[in-house]
């Protein structure tokens, strides 16, 4: 038997308990007592309850250490049939969390000498009293009113503007969370959840995206009665994106293939434009990575290169047909960058000989500008690298030789991509990348770790090129500090790139 005493200082079996660990255990007890049958706790609720916790993973790790000391078995994940001791700890922080069978009956919650009432436990946890309304399904549907759609539309606008994660009340993530709380309709909740996962994915936090996708999986359980249609298919695409972000190409392709043949999603992969566009973009990325793998046989690389280009062209066409101009800009940008990479890797793709990669980059910029969306950080990074043709390939070049390297000027770039009209650039590329870095530093532009590293690389390169070695050295130092945030293949790329900068005299 485990006895929890709520009178301060709160104790478990007469030992003072860590507040956050006790909060989680008490919340799990309330979940187990709930009449709805959903006797688990989502990771998002734990995060919302402890916004001051900078490292949720550490909070969870300490809580499970306390659970072990208290002799309480707590599980995690969607598979309730497995013993907690057999669950993968690597996925523990994603939740959802639940008490193992029989554990709730072993726990007593007291205030002084008497049992605590549920409302008293909720008060200790800082939770609002549960609603006691008896709404029909029709009233639930009707409850998805203007407040939901206002929050959702505003969050979507923030997402297009690049305002991904600002604070608890501002930015796309906060907006989609608030939207989900404005409705009791599970399909509308699923729509907001899917967008939250996409925000986390774009912010480079695959782990947080997977947590939200697990919650979405809970919503589409048969007993939930939620008909979420294309949202389920899109969730599987985002799950595959997360695998790709971790450089697990095989898993990303496996997830995509499984989703495409799943009877629940098959029609959406064939006919839904958003699903088709996103999966085509991801397929192209997978094939591009394989085409650029120098360890693979030449014929296979050529085949993958052709498939990558085909998928990007398909994504661009699908996005335009559905008037998904953010998707169209992304596809155009990736197509231009991919063509440039293949040209500089001696990979020949039929029917691309006359393609000018910079014109695709310009098209992506024009699409974003014309339709009021934020300029893609990737598109700007690609442009900065392409106009310098990658830079000298020799290690440790001397400064005069480095500064003599030919770089296409902003004016020459505008002339080359005409008649595509693009916003007028400053006279130097250094001013472009410095403006990007300033936006990142003041928090007005949120991009993921890999993008931040690329911006710092371009900053260091152009500062050296413009004869500012001290400033370049500072940018290099900042970049080296960020390498720990990246995967090993990405760290290797940046180490090699830094080696091609001129040594400071």
CSV table of C-alpha atoms in Angstrom, one decimal:
chain,number,residue,atom,x,y,z
A,1,UNK,CA,0.0,0.0,0.0
A,2,UNK,CA,1.2,3.5,-0.9
A,3,UNK,CA,0.0,6.5,1.2
A,4,UNK,CA,0.1,10.0,-0.1
A,5,UNK,CA,-0.3,12.8,2.4
A,6,UNK,CA,-1.3,16.2,0.8
A,7,UNK,CA,-0.9,18.3,3.9
A,8,UNK,CA,2.3,20.3,3.6
A,9,UNK,CA,5.0,19.2,3.2
A,10,UNK,CA,3.4,16.7,0.9
A,11,UNK,CA,4.8,13.2,1.5
A,12,UNK,CA,4.7,9.7,0.1
A,13,UNK,CA,4.9,7.0,2.8
A,14,UNK,CA,6.0,9.6,5.3
A,15,UNK,CA,8.9,10.8,3.1
A,16,UNK,CA,8.9,14.3,1.6
A,17,UNK,CA,8.1,14.0,-2.1
A,18,UNK,CA,9.5,15.9,-5.0
A,19,UNK,CA,6.5,18.2,-6.1
A,20,UNK,CA,6.7,17.5,-9.8
A,21,UNK,CA,6.9,13.7,-9.3
A,22,UNK,CA,4.0,13.8,-6.9
A,23,UNK,CA,2.0,16.0,-9.4
A,24,UNK,CA,2.5,13.4,-12.1
A,25,UNK,CA,1.5,10.5,-9.8
A,26,UNK,CA,-1.6,12.3,-8.5
A,27,UNK,CA,-2.6,13.2,-12.1
A,28,UNK,CA,-2.3,9.6,-13.1
A,29,UNK,CA,-4.5,8.6,-10.2
A,30,UNK,CA,-7.2,11.1,-11.4
A,31,UNK,CA,-6.9,9.7,-14.9
A,32,UNK,CA,-7.4,6.2,-13.6
A,33,UNK,CA,-10.5,7.2,-11.7
A,34,UNK,CA,-12.0,9.0,-14.7
A,35,UNK,CA,-15.3,7.5,-16.0
A,36,UNK,CA,-14.4,8.2,-19.7
A,37,UNK,CA,-12.1,5.3,-20.0
A,38,UNK,CA,-9.2,7.4,-21.2
A,39,UNK,CA,-7.1,6.6,-18.2
A,40,UNK,CA,-3.8,8.1,-19.3
A,41,UNK,CA,-2.0,11.5,-19.3
A,42,UNK,CA,-0.8,13.2,-22.4
A,43,UNK,CA,2.7,14.6,-22.5
A,44,UNK,CA,1.3,17.9,-23.7
A,45,UNK,CA,-0.7,18.3,-20.4
A,46,UNK,CA,2.4,17.6,-18.4
A,47,UNK,CA,4.3,20.3,-20.4
A,48,UNK,CA,1.4,22.8,-20.0
A,49,UNK,CA,1.3,22.2,-16.2
A,50,UNK,CA,5.0,22.8,-15.8
A,51,UNK,CA,5.9,25.6,-18.3
A,52,UNK,CA,8.8,26.7,-16.2
A,53,UNK,CA,10.5,23.3,-16.7
A,54,UNK,CA,13.1,23.9,-19.4
A,55,UNK,CA,13.9,20.2,-19.8
A,56,UNK,CA,10.7,18.1,-19.7
A,57,UNK,CA,12.8,15.0,-20.3
A,58,UNK,CA,14.7,15.6,-17.0
A,59,UNK,CA,11.4,16.1,-15.1
A,60,UNK,CA,10.1,12.8,-16.5
A,61,UNK,CA,13.3,11.0,-15.7
A,62,UNK,CA,13.3,12.2,-12.1
A,63,UNK,CA,9.6,11.3,-11.7
A,64,UNK,CA,10.2,7.7,-12.9
A,65,UNK,CA,13.2,7.4,-10.6
A,66,UNK,CA,10.9,8.4,-7.7
A,67,UNK,CA,8.2,6.0,-8.9
A,68,UNK,CA,10.7,3.2,-8.7
A,69,UNK,CA,11.7,4.2,-5.2
A,70,UNK,CA,8.0,4.3,-4.2
A,71,UNK,CA,7.3,0.9,-5.8
A,72,UNK,CA,4.8,2.3,-8.3
A,73,UNK,CA,4.6,0.8,-11.8
A,74,UNK,CA,3.9,3.5,-14.5
A,75,UNK,CA,3.8,2.8,-18.2
A,76,UNK,CA,4.0,4.9,-21.3
A,77,UNK,CA,3.0,4.7,-25.0
A,78,UNK,CA,-0.1,3.5,-26.7
A,79,UNK,CA,0.4,-0.2,-26.2
A,80,UNK,CA,-1.2,-0.9,-22.8
A,81,UNK,CA,-0.7,-4.7,-23.1
A,82,UNK,CA,3.0,-4.6,-22.4
A,83,UNK,CA,4.6,-4.6,-18.9
A,84,UNK,CA,6.2,-1.2,-18.1
A,85,UNK,CA,9.6,-2.9,-17.6
A,86,UNK,CA,9.5,-4.0,-21.3
A,87,UNK,CA,8.8,-0.6,-22.8
A,88,UNK,CA,11.4,1.4,-24.7
A,89,UNK,CA,12.9,4.1,-22.5
A,90,UNK,CA,14.0,6.1,-25.5
A,91,UNK,CA,10.3,6.9,-26.2
A,92,UNK,CA,9.3,7.5,-22.6
A,93,UNK,CA,9.2,11.2,-22.7
A,94,UNK,CA,6.6,11.1,-25.5
A,95,UNK,CA,3.9,9.6,-23.3
A,96,UNK,CA,1.1,9.1,-22.9
A,97,UNK,CA,1.5,7.9,-19.3
A,98,UNK,CA,-0.6,5.4,-17.4
A,99,UNK,CA,-0.7,3.4,-14.2
A,100,UNK,CA,-0.1,-0.3,-14.6
A,101,UNK,CA,-3.1,-2.6,-13.9
A,102,UNK,CA,-3.9,-2.8,-10.2
A,103,UNK,CA,-1.7,0.0,-9.2
A,104,UNK,CA,-4.5,2.5,-8.5
A,105,UNK,CA,-6.0,0.2,-5.9
A,106,UNK,CA,-2.7,0.3,-4.0
A,107,UNK,CA,-2.6,4.1,-3.7
A,108,UNK,CA,-4.3,6.0,-0.9
A,109,UNK,CA,-4.5,9.8,-1.0
A,110,UNK,CA,-5.2,11.5,2.3
A,111,UNK,CA,-5.6,14.9,3.8
A,112,UNK,CA,-4.7,14.5,7.4
A,113,UNK,CA,-6.4,11.4,8.7
A,114,UNK,CA,-9.2,11.3,6.1
A,115,UNK,CA,-9.3,10.3,2.4
A,116,UNK,CA,-8.9,13.3,0.0
A,117,UNK,CA,-11.9,14.0,-2.2
A,118,UNK,CA,-11.4,14.2,-6.0
A,119,UNK,CA,-12.1,17.9,-6.1
A,120,UNK,CA,-9.4,18.4,-3.4
A,121,UNK,CA,-6.9,16.5,-5.4
A,122,UNK,CA,-7.7,18.6,-8.4
A,123,UNK,CA,-7.3,21.8,-6.3
A,124,UNK,CA,-3.9,20.6,-5.1
A,125,UNK,CA,-2.9,19.9,-8.8
A,126,UNK,CA,-4.1,23.4,-9.8
A,127,UNK,CA,-6.7,22.0,-12.1
A,128,UNK,CA,-10.1,23.5,-12.9
A,129,UNK,CA,-13.2,21.8,-11.8
A,130,UNK,CA,-14.6,19.3,-14.4
A,131,UNK,CA,-17.5,20.5,-16.5
A,132,UNK,CA,-20.9,18.9,-15.7
A,133,UNK,CA,-22.8,19.6,-18.9
A,134,UNK,CA,-24.6,16.9,-20.9
A,135,UNK,CA,-24.1,17.9,-24.5
A,136,UNK,CA,-25.5,16.0,-27.4
A,137,UNK,CA,-23.3,15.3,-30.4
A,138,UNK,CA,-25.1,18.0,-32.3
A,139,UNK,CA,-24.3,20.6,-29.6
A,140,UNK,CA,-20.7,19.5,-29.7
A,141,UNK,CA,-20.5,20.1,-33.4
A,142,UNK,CA,-22.2,23.4,-33.0
A,143,UNK,CA,-19.7,24.4,-30.3
A,144,UNK,CA,-17.0,24.6,-33.0
A,145,UNK,CA,-17.7,28.3,-33.5
A,146,UNK,CA,-15.9,31.5,-34.5
A,147,UNK,CA,-13.4,31.3,-31.6
A,148,UNK,CA,-12.0,28.0,-32.8
A,149,UNK,CA,-11.7,29.2,-36.4
A,150,UNK,CA,-10.3,32.6,-35.4
A,151,UNK,CA,-7.5,30.9,-33.3
A,152,UNK,CA,-6.9,28.3,-36.1
A,153,UNK,CA,-6.7,30.8,-38.9
A,154,UNK,CA,-4.5,33.2,-36.9
A,155,UNK,CA,-2.1,30.3,-36.0
A,156,UNK,CA,-2.0,29.3,-39.7
A,157,UNK,CA,-1.1,32.9,-40.6
A,158,UNK,CA,1.7,32.8,-38.0
A,159,UNK,CA,2.9,29.6,-39.4
A,160,UNK,CA,3.1,31.1,-43.0
A,161,UNK,CA,4.9,34.1,-41.5
A,162,UNK,CA,7.5,31.9,-39.9
A,163,UNK,CA,6.3,32.7,-36.3
A,164,UNK,CA,6.4,29.1,-35.1
A,165,UNK,CA,7.0,29.2,-31.4
A,166,UNK,CA,7.0,32.5,-29.6
A,167,UNK,CA,5.5,32.0,-26.1
A,168,UNK,CA,2.5,30.5,-24.4
A,169,UNK,CA,0.1,33.0,-26.0
A,170,UNK,CA,1.7,34.0,-29.3
A,171,UNK,CA,2.9,32.2,-32.4
A,172,UNK,CA,1.6,29.2,-34.4
A,173,UNK,CA,2.1,26.5,-31.7
A,174,UNK,CA,0.3,28.5,-29.0
A,175,UNK,CA,-2.5,29.4,-31.5
A,176,UNK,CA,-3.2,25.8,-32.5
A,177,UNK,CA,-3.2,24.7,-28.9
A,178,UNK,CA,-5.7,27.4,-28.0
A,179,UNK,CA,-7.8,26.4,-31.0
A,180,UNK,CA,-7.9,22.8,-29.8
A,181,UNK,CA,-9.3,23.9,-26.5
A,182,UNK,CA,-12.2,25.9,-28.2
A,183,UNK,CA,-14.0,22.8,-29.4
A,184,UNK,CA,-15.3,19.4,-28.2
A,185,UNK,CA,-15.4,18.0,-31.7
A,186,UNK,CA,-12.6,15.5,-32.0
A,187,UNK,CA,-12.2,16.0,-35.7
A,188,UNK,CA,-11.5,19.7,-35.1
A,189,UNK,CA,-9.2,18.8,-32.2
A,190,UNK,CA,-7.4,16.5,-34.6
A,191,UNK,CA,-7.0,19.2,-37.2
A,192,UNK,CA,-5.4,21.5,-34.6
A,193,UNK,CA,-3.2,18.7,-33.3
A,194,UNK,CA,-1.9,17.9,-36.8
A,195,UNK,CA,-0.9,21.5,-37.3
A,196,UNK,CA,0.9,21.4,-33.9
A,197,UNK,CA,2.9,18.4,-35.1
A,198,UNK,CA,3.8,20.3,-38.3
A,199,UNK,CA,5.0,23.3,-36.3
A,200,UNK,CA,7.2,21.1,-34.2
A,201,UNK,CA,8.5,19.4,-37.3
A,202,UNK,CA,9.3,22.7,-39.0
A,203,UNK,CA,11.0,23.9,-35.8
A,204,UNK,CA,13.3,20.9,-36.0
A,205,UNK,CA,11.9,19.1,-32.9
A,206,UNK,CA,11.0,15.7,-34.2
A,207,UNK,CA,10.6,14.3,-30.7
A,208,UNK,CA,7.9,16.9,-29.8
A,209,UNK,CA,6.2,16.3,-33.1
A,210,UNK,CA,6.0,12.6,-32.4
A,211,UNK,CA,4.4,13.3,-29.0
A,212,UNK,CA,1.6,15.2,-30.7
A,213,UNK,CA,1.2,12.5,-33.4
A,214,UNK,CA,0.8,9.9,-30.6
A,215,UNK,CA,-2.0,12.1,-29.2
A,216,UNK,CA,-3.5,12.2,-32.6
A,217,UNK,CA,-3.4,8.4,-32.8
A,218,UNK,CA,-5.3,8.3,-29.5
A,219,UNK,CA,-8.0,10.5,-31.0
A,220,UNK,CA,-8.5,8.2,-34.0
A,221,UNK,CA,-9.0,5.1,-31.9
A,222,UNK,CA,-12.1,3.2,-32.8
A,223,UNK,CA,-13.7,3.8,-29.5
A,224,UNK,CA,-13.2,7.6,-29.9
A,225,UNK,CA,-15.7,7.7,-32.8
A,226,UNK,CA,-13.5,10.3,-34.5
A,227,UNK,CA,-13.7,10.4,-38.3
A,228,UNK,CA,-10.6,12.3,-39.1
A,229,UNK,CA,-10.2,11.3,-42.7
A,230,UNK,CA,-7.2,12.9,-44.5
A,231,UNK,CA,-5.8,14.1,-41.2
A,232,UNK,CA,-4.8,10.5,-40.4
A,233,UNK,CA,-3.0,10.2,-43.8
A,234,UNK,CA,-1.3,13.5,-43.2
A,235,UNK,CA,-0.2,12.5,-39.7
A,236,UNK,CA,1.6,9.5,-41.2
A,237,UNK,CA,3.4,11.7,-43.7
A,238,UNK,CA,4.5,14.0,-40.8
A,239,UNK,CA,5.7,10.9,-38.9
A,240,UNK,CA,7.8,9.9,-42.0
A,241,UNK,CA,9.2,13.5,-42.1
A,242,UNK,CA,10.4,13.1,-38.5
A,243,UNK,CA,12.2,9.9,-39.4
A,244,UNK,CA,13.8,11.7,-42.4
A,245,UNK,CA,14.9,14.6,-40.0
A,246,UNK,CA,16.8,12.0,-38.0
A,247,UNK,CA,18.5,10.9,-41.2
A,248,UNK,CA,16.7,7.5,-41.1
A,249,UNK,CA,15.9,7.2,-44.8
A,250,UNK,CA,14.8,3.5,-44.6
A,251,UNK,CA,12.3,4.2,-41.8
A,252,UNK,CA,10.9,7.3,-43.6
A,253,UNK,CA,10.3,5.3,-46.7
A,254,UNK,CA,8.9,2.3,-44.8
A,255,UNK,CA,6.4,4.6,-43.0
A,256,UNK,CA,5.4,6.2,-46.3
A,257,UNK,CA,4.9,2.9,-48.1
A,258,UNK,CA,2.9,1.5,-45.2
A,259,UNK,CA,0.6,4.6,-45.2
A,260,UNK,CA,0.1,4.5,-48.9
A,261,UNK,CA,-1.2,0.9,-48.9
A,262,UNK,CA,-3.2,1.3,-45.7
A,263,UNK,CA,-6.9,0.9,-46.6
A,264,UNK,CA,-7.7,3.9,-44.3
A,265,UNK,CA,-5.4,6.3,-46.1
A,266,UNK,CA,-5.0,4.9,-49.6
A,267,UNK,CA,-7.6,7.1,-51.3
A,268,UNK,CA,-6.1,10.2,-49.7
A,269,UNK,CA,-2.7,9.5,-51.1
A,270,UNK,CA,-4.3,9.2,-54.5
A,271,UNK,CA,-6.6,12.2,-54.4
A,272,UNK,CA,-6.0,14.6,-51.6
A,273,UNK,CA,-3.8,17.5,-52.8
A,274,UNK,CA,-2.1,18.4,-49.5
A,275,UNK,CA,-1.3,14.8,-48.7
A,276,UNK,CA,0.0,14.2,-52.3
A,277,UNK,CA,2.1,17.4,-52.2
A,278,UNK,CA,3.7,16.7,-48.9
A,279,UNK,CA,4.5,13.0,-49.6
A,280,UNK,CA,5.9,13.9,-53.1
A,281,UNK,CA,8.2,16.5,-51.5
A,282,UNK,CA,9.4,13.9,-48.9
A,283,UNK,CA,9.8,11.2,-51.6
A,284,UNK,CA,12.0,13.6,-53.5
A,285,UNK,CA,14.2,14.3,-50.5
A,286,UNK,CA,14.7,10.6,-49.9
A,287,UNK,CA,15.7,9.9,-53.5
A,288,UNK,CA,17.9,13.0,-53.5
A,289,UNK,CA,19.8,11.8,-50.5
A,290,UNK,CA,20.4,8.5,-52.1
A,291,UNK,CA,21.5,10.0,-55.4
A,292,UNK,CA,24.1,12.1,-53.6
A,293,UNK,CA,25.5,9.0,-51.7
A,294,UNK,CA,28.9,8.5,-53.3
A,295,UNK,CA,29.1,5.0,-51.9
A,296,UNK,CA,26.2,3.7,-54.0
A,297,UNK,CA,26.6,2.3,-57.6
A,298,UNK,CA,26.4,4.9,-60.3
A,299,UNK,CA,23.3,3.6,-62.2
A,300,UNK,CA,21.3,3.5,-58.9
A,301,UNK,CA,22.3,7.1,-58.2
A,302,UNK,CA,21.2,8.2,-61.6
A,303,UNK,CA,17.9,6.5,-61.2
A,304,UNK,CA,17.3,8.1,-57.8
A,305,UNK,CA,18.3,11.5,-59.2
A,306,UNK,CA,15.7,11.2,-62.0
A,307,UNK,CA,13.0,10.1,-59.4
A,308,UNK,CA,13.9,13.0,-57.1
A,309,UNK,CA,13.4,15.5,-60.0
A,310,UNK,CA,10.2,13.8,-61.0
A,311,UNK,CA,8.7,14.0,-57.5
A,312,UNK,CA,9.6,17.6,-57.1
A,313,UNK,CA,8.0,18.5,-60.5
A,314,UNK,CA,4.9,16.5,-59.3
A,315,UNK,CA,4.8,18.3,-56.0
A,316,UNK,CA,5.0,21.7,-57.8
A,317,UNK,CA,2.2,20.8,-60.2
A,318,UNK,CA,-0.1,19.4,-57.4
A,319,UNK,CA,0.5,22.4,-55.2
A,320,UNK,CA,-0.4,24.9,-58.0
A,321,UNK,CA,-3.5,22.9,-59.0
A,322,UNK,CA,-4.8,23.1,-55.4
A,323,UNK,CA,-3.6,26.7,-54.9
A,324,UNK,CA,-1.3,25.6,-52.1
A,325,UNK,CA,1.2,28.4,-52.8
A,326,UNK,CA,3.4,27.7,-49.7
A,327,UNK,CA,3.8,24.1,-50.9
A,328,UNK,CA,4.5,25.4,-54.4
A,329,UNK,CA,7.2,27.7,-53.2
A,330,UNK,CA,8.8,24.9,-51.2
A,331,UNK,CA,8.8,22.6,-54.2
A,332,UNK,CA,10.2,25.2,-56.5
A,333,UNK,CA,13.0,26.0,-54.0
A,334,UNK,CA,13.9,22.3,-53.5
A,335,UNK,CA,13.8,21.7,-57.3
A,336,UNK,CA,16.3,24.5,-57.9
A,337,UNK,CA,18.6,23.4,-55.1
A,338,UNK,CA,18.5,19.8,-56.2
A,339,UNK,CA,19.3,20.6,-59.8
A,340,UNK,CA,22.2,22.7,-58.7
A,341,UNK,CA,23.5,19.9,-56.4
A,342,UNK,CA,23.3,17.3,-59.2
A,343,UNK,CA,25.1,19.6,-61.6
A,344,UNK,CA,27.9,20.1,-59.1
A,345,UNK,CA,28.1,16.4,-58.4
A,346,UNK,CA,28.3,15.3,-62.1
A,347,UNK,CA,25.0,13.6,-61.9
A,348,UNK,CA,23.2,13.9,-65.2
A,349,UNK,CA,19.4,13.8,-65.3
A,350,UNK,CA,17.6,13.6,-68.7
A,351,UNK,CA,15.5,16.6,-69.7
A,352,UNK,CA,17.2,19.0,-67.2
A,353,UNK,CA,20.0,20.2,-69.4
A,354,UNK,CA,18.3,23.6,-70.0
A,355,UNK,CA,17.1,24.1,-66.5
A,356,UNK,CA,18.6,27.1,-64.7
A,357,UNK,CA,18.6,26.3,-60.9
A,358,UNK,CA,18.6,30.0,-59.9
A,359,UNK,CA,15.4,30.6,-61.8
A,360,UNK,CA,13.6,28.0,-59.6
A,361,UNK,CA,15.0,29.8,-56.6
A,362,UNK,CA,13.7,33.1,-57.9
A,363,UNK,CA,10.3,31.6,-58.6
A,364,UNK,CA,10.1,30.4,-55.0
A,365,UNK,CA,10.9,33.9,-53.7
A,366,UNK,CA,8.3,35.4,-56.0
A,367,UNK,CA,5.6,32.9,-54.9
A,368,UNK,CA,6.3,33.7,-51.2
A,369,UNK,CA,6.3,37.5,-51.8
A,370,UNK,CA,3.2,37.5,-54.1
A,371,UNK,CA,1.1,35.4,-51.7
A,372,UNK,CA,2.1,37.2,-48.5
A,373,UNK,CA,4.1,34.3,-47.0
A,374,UNK,CA,7.5,34.5,-45.2
A,375,UNK,CA,10.5,34.0,-47.4
A,376,UNK,CA,11.8,30.5,-46.8
A,377,UNK,CA,15.1,30.4,-44.8
A,378,UNK,CA,16.1,27.4,-46.9
A,379,UNK,CA,15.5,29.3,-50.1
A,380,UNK,CA,17.7,32.2,-49.0
A,381,UNK,CA,20.4,29.7,-47.9
A,382,UNK,CA,20.3,28.0,-51.2
A,383,UNK,CA,20.6,31.3,-53.0
A,384,UNK,CA,23.5,32.5,-51.0
A,385,UNK,CA,25.4,29.3,-51.6
A,386,UNK,CA,24.5,29.0,-55.3
A,387,UNK,CA,25.6,32.5,-56.3
A,388,UNK,CA,29.1,31.8,-54.9
A,389,UNK,CA,29.1,28.4,-56.7
A,390,UNK,CA,29.9,26.7,-53.3
A,391,UNK,CA,33.2,28.6,-52.9
A,392,UNK,CA,36.8,27.3,-53.3
A,393,UNK,CA,37.1,23.6,-52.8
A,394,UNK,CA,40.7,23.7,-51.5
A,395,UNK,CA,41.3,23.5,-47.7
A,396,UNK,CA,42.8,26.6,-46.0
A,397,UNK,CA,42.9,28.9,-49.0
A,398,UNK,CA,44.9,32.2,-48.6
A,399,UNK,CA,42.8,35.3,-48.1
A,400,UNK,CA,43.7,37.1,-51.5
A,401,UNK,CA,42.8,34.0,-53.5
A,402,UNK,CA,39.6,33.4,-51.5
A,403,UNK,CA,38.5,37.0,-52.0
A,404,UNK,CA,39.2,36.7,-55.8
A,405,UNK,CA,36.6,33.9,-56.1
A,406,UNK,CA,33.9,34.8,-58.6
A,407,UNK,CA,30.5,35.5,-56.9
A,408,UNK,CA,27.4,36.5,-58.9
A,409,UNK,CA,26.3,39.9,-57.7
A,410,UNK,CA,22.7,40.6,-56.6
A,411,UNK,CA,22.2,42.8,-59.7
A,412,UNK,CA,23.5,40.1,-62.0
A,413,UNK,CA,21.3,37.6,-60.3
A,414,UNK,CA,18.2,39.7,-60.9
A,415,UNK,CA,19.2,40.1,-64.6
A,416,UNK,CA,19.8,36.3,-64.9
A,417,UNK,CA,16.4,35.3,-63.6
A,418,UNK,CA,14.3,37.9,-65.5
A,419,UNK,CA,11.4,38.1,-66.3
A,420,UNK,CA,10.7,36.7,-62.8
A,421,UNK,CA,10.4,39.8,-60.7
A,422,UNK,CA,12.0,39.4,-57.2
A,423,UNK,CA,12.3,41.9,-54.3
A,424,UNK,CA,15.3,44.1,-54.8
A,425,UNK,CA,18.3,42.8,-52.9
A,426,UNK,CA,21.0,44.9,-51.2
A,427,UNK,CA,24.1,45.5,-53.2
A,428,UNK,CA,26.0,42.9,-51.2
A,429,UNK,CA,25.1,39.3,-50.2
A,430,UNK,CA,26.7,39.9,-46.9
A,431,UNK,CA,24.0,42.4,-46.1
A,432,UNK,CA,21.4,39.8,-46.9
A,433,UNK,CA,22.8,37.1,-44.6
A,434,UNK,CA,23.5,39.7,-41.8
A,435,UNK,CA,19.8,40.7,-41.9
A,436,UNK,CA,18.8,37.0,-41.6
A,437,UNK,CA,21.1,36.5,-38.6
A,438,UNK,CA,19.8,39.7,-37.0
A,439,UNK,CA,16.2,38.4,-37.3
A,440,UNK,CA,17.3,35.1,-35.7
A,441,UNK,CA,19.2,36.7,-32.9
A,442,UNK,CA,16.3,39.0,-31.9
A,443,UNK,CA,13.8,36.1,-32.1
A,444,UNK,CA,11.7,37.4,-34.9
A,445,UNK,CA,12.5,34.5,-37.1
A,446,UNK,CA,12.3,30.9,-35.8
A,447,UNK,CA,14.2,28.3,-37.8
A,448,UNK,CA,15.6,24.8,-36.9
A,449,UNK,CA,19.1,24.0,-35.8
A,450,UNK,CA,20.3,22.9,-39.2
A,451,UNK,CA,19.1,26.1,-40.8
A,452,UNK,CA,20.7,28.2,-38.0
A,453,UNK,CA,24.0,26.4,-38.7
A,454,UNK,CA,23.7,27.1,-42.4
A,455,UNK,CA,23.0,30.8,-41.9
A,456,UNK,CA,26.1,31.1,-39.7
A,457,UNK,CA,28.2,29.3,-42.3
A,458,UNK,CA,27.1,31.7,-45.0
A,459,UNK,CA,27.7,34.6,-42.6
A,460,UNK,CA,31.3,33.4,-41.9
A,461,UNK,CA,31.9,32.9,-45.7
A,462,UNK,CA,30.7,36.3,-46.8
A,463,UNK,CA,32.4,38.1,-44.0
A,464,UNK,CA,35.7,36.5,-45.0
A,465,UNK,CA,34.9,37.3,-48.7
A,466,UNK,CA,34.3,40.9,-47.9
A,467,UNK,CA,37.5,41.3,-46.0
A,468,UNK,CA,36.2,41.1,-42.4
A,469,UNK,CA,38.2,38.3,-40.9
A,470,UNK,CA,37.5,39.1,-37.3
A,471,UNK,CA,33.8,39.1,-37.8
A,472,UNK,CA,34.1,35.8,-39.8
A,473,UNK,CA,36.1,34.3,-36.9
A,474,UNK,CA,33.2,35.2,-34.5
A,475,UNK,CA,30.7,33.6,-36.8
A,476,UNK,CA,32.8,30.4,-37.0
A,477,UNK,CA,33.0,30.2,-33.2
A,478,UNK,CA,29.2,30.5,-33.0
A,479,UNK,CA,28.8,27.8,-35.6
A,480,UNK,CA,31.2,25.4,-33.8
A,481,UNK,CA,29.1,25.8,-30.6
A,482,UNK,CA,26.0,24.8,-32.5
A,483,UNK,CA,27.5,21.6,-34.0
A,484,UNK,CA,26.4,19.5,-31.0
A,485,UNK,CA,22.8,20.2,-32.0
A,486,UNK,CA,23.2,18.4,-35.3
A,487,UNK,CA,23.4,14.8,-36.5
A,488,UNK,CA,26.8,13.3,-37.1
A,489,UNK,CA,26.5,13.5,-41.0
A,490,UNK,CA,25.6,17.2,-40.7
A,491,UNK,CA,28.5,17.9,-38.2
A,492,UNK,CA,30.9,16.3,-40.7
A,493,UNK,CA,29.6,18.5,-43.5
A,494,UNK,CA,30.1,21.7,-41.5
A,495,UNK,CA,33.6,20.7,-40.3
A,496,UNK,CA,34.6,20.2,-43.9
A,497,UNK,CA,33.0,23.5,-44.9
A,498,UNK,CA,34.8,25.4,-42.2
A,499,UNK,CA,38.1,23.9,-43.4
A,500,UNK,CA,37.6,25.6,-46.7
A,501,UNK,CA,37.5,29.0,-45.2
A,502,UNK,CA,40.7,31.1,-45.2
A,503,UNK,CA,42.9,30.7,-42.2
A,504,UNK,CA,43.1,33.9,-40.2
A,505,UNK,CA,46.6,35.4,-40.4
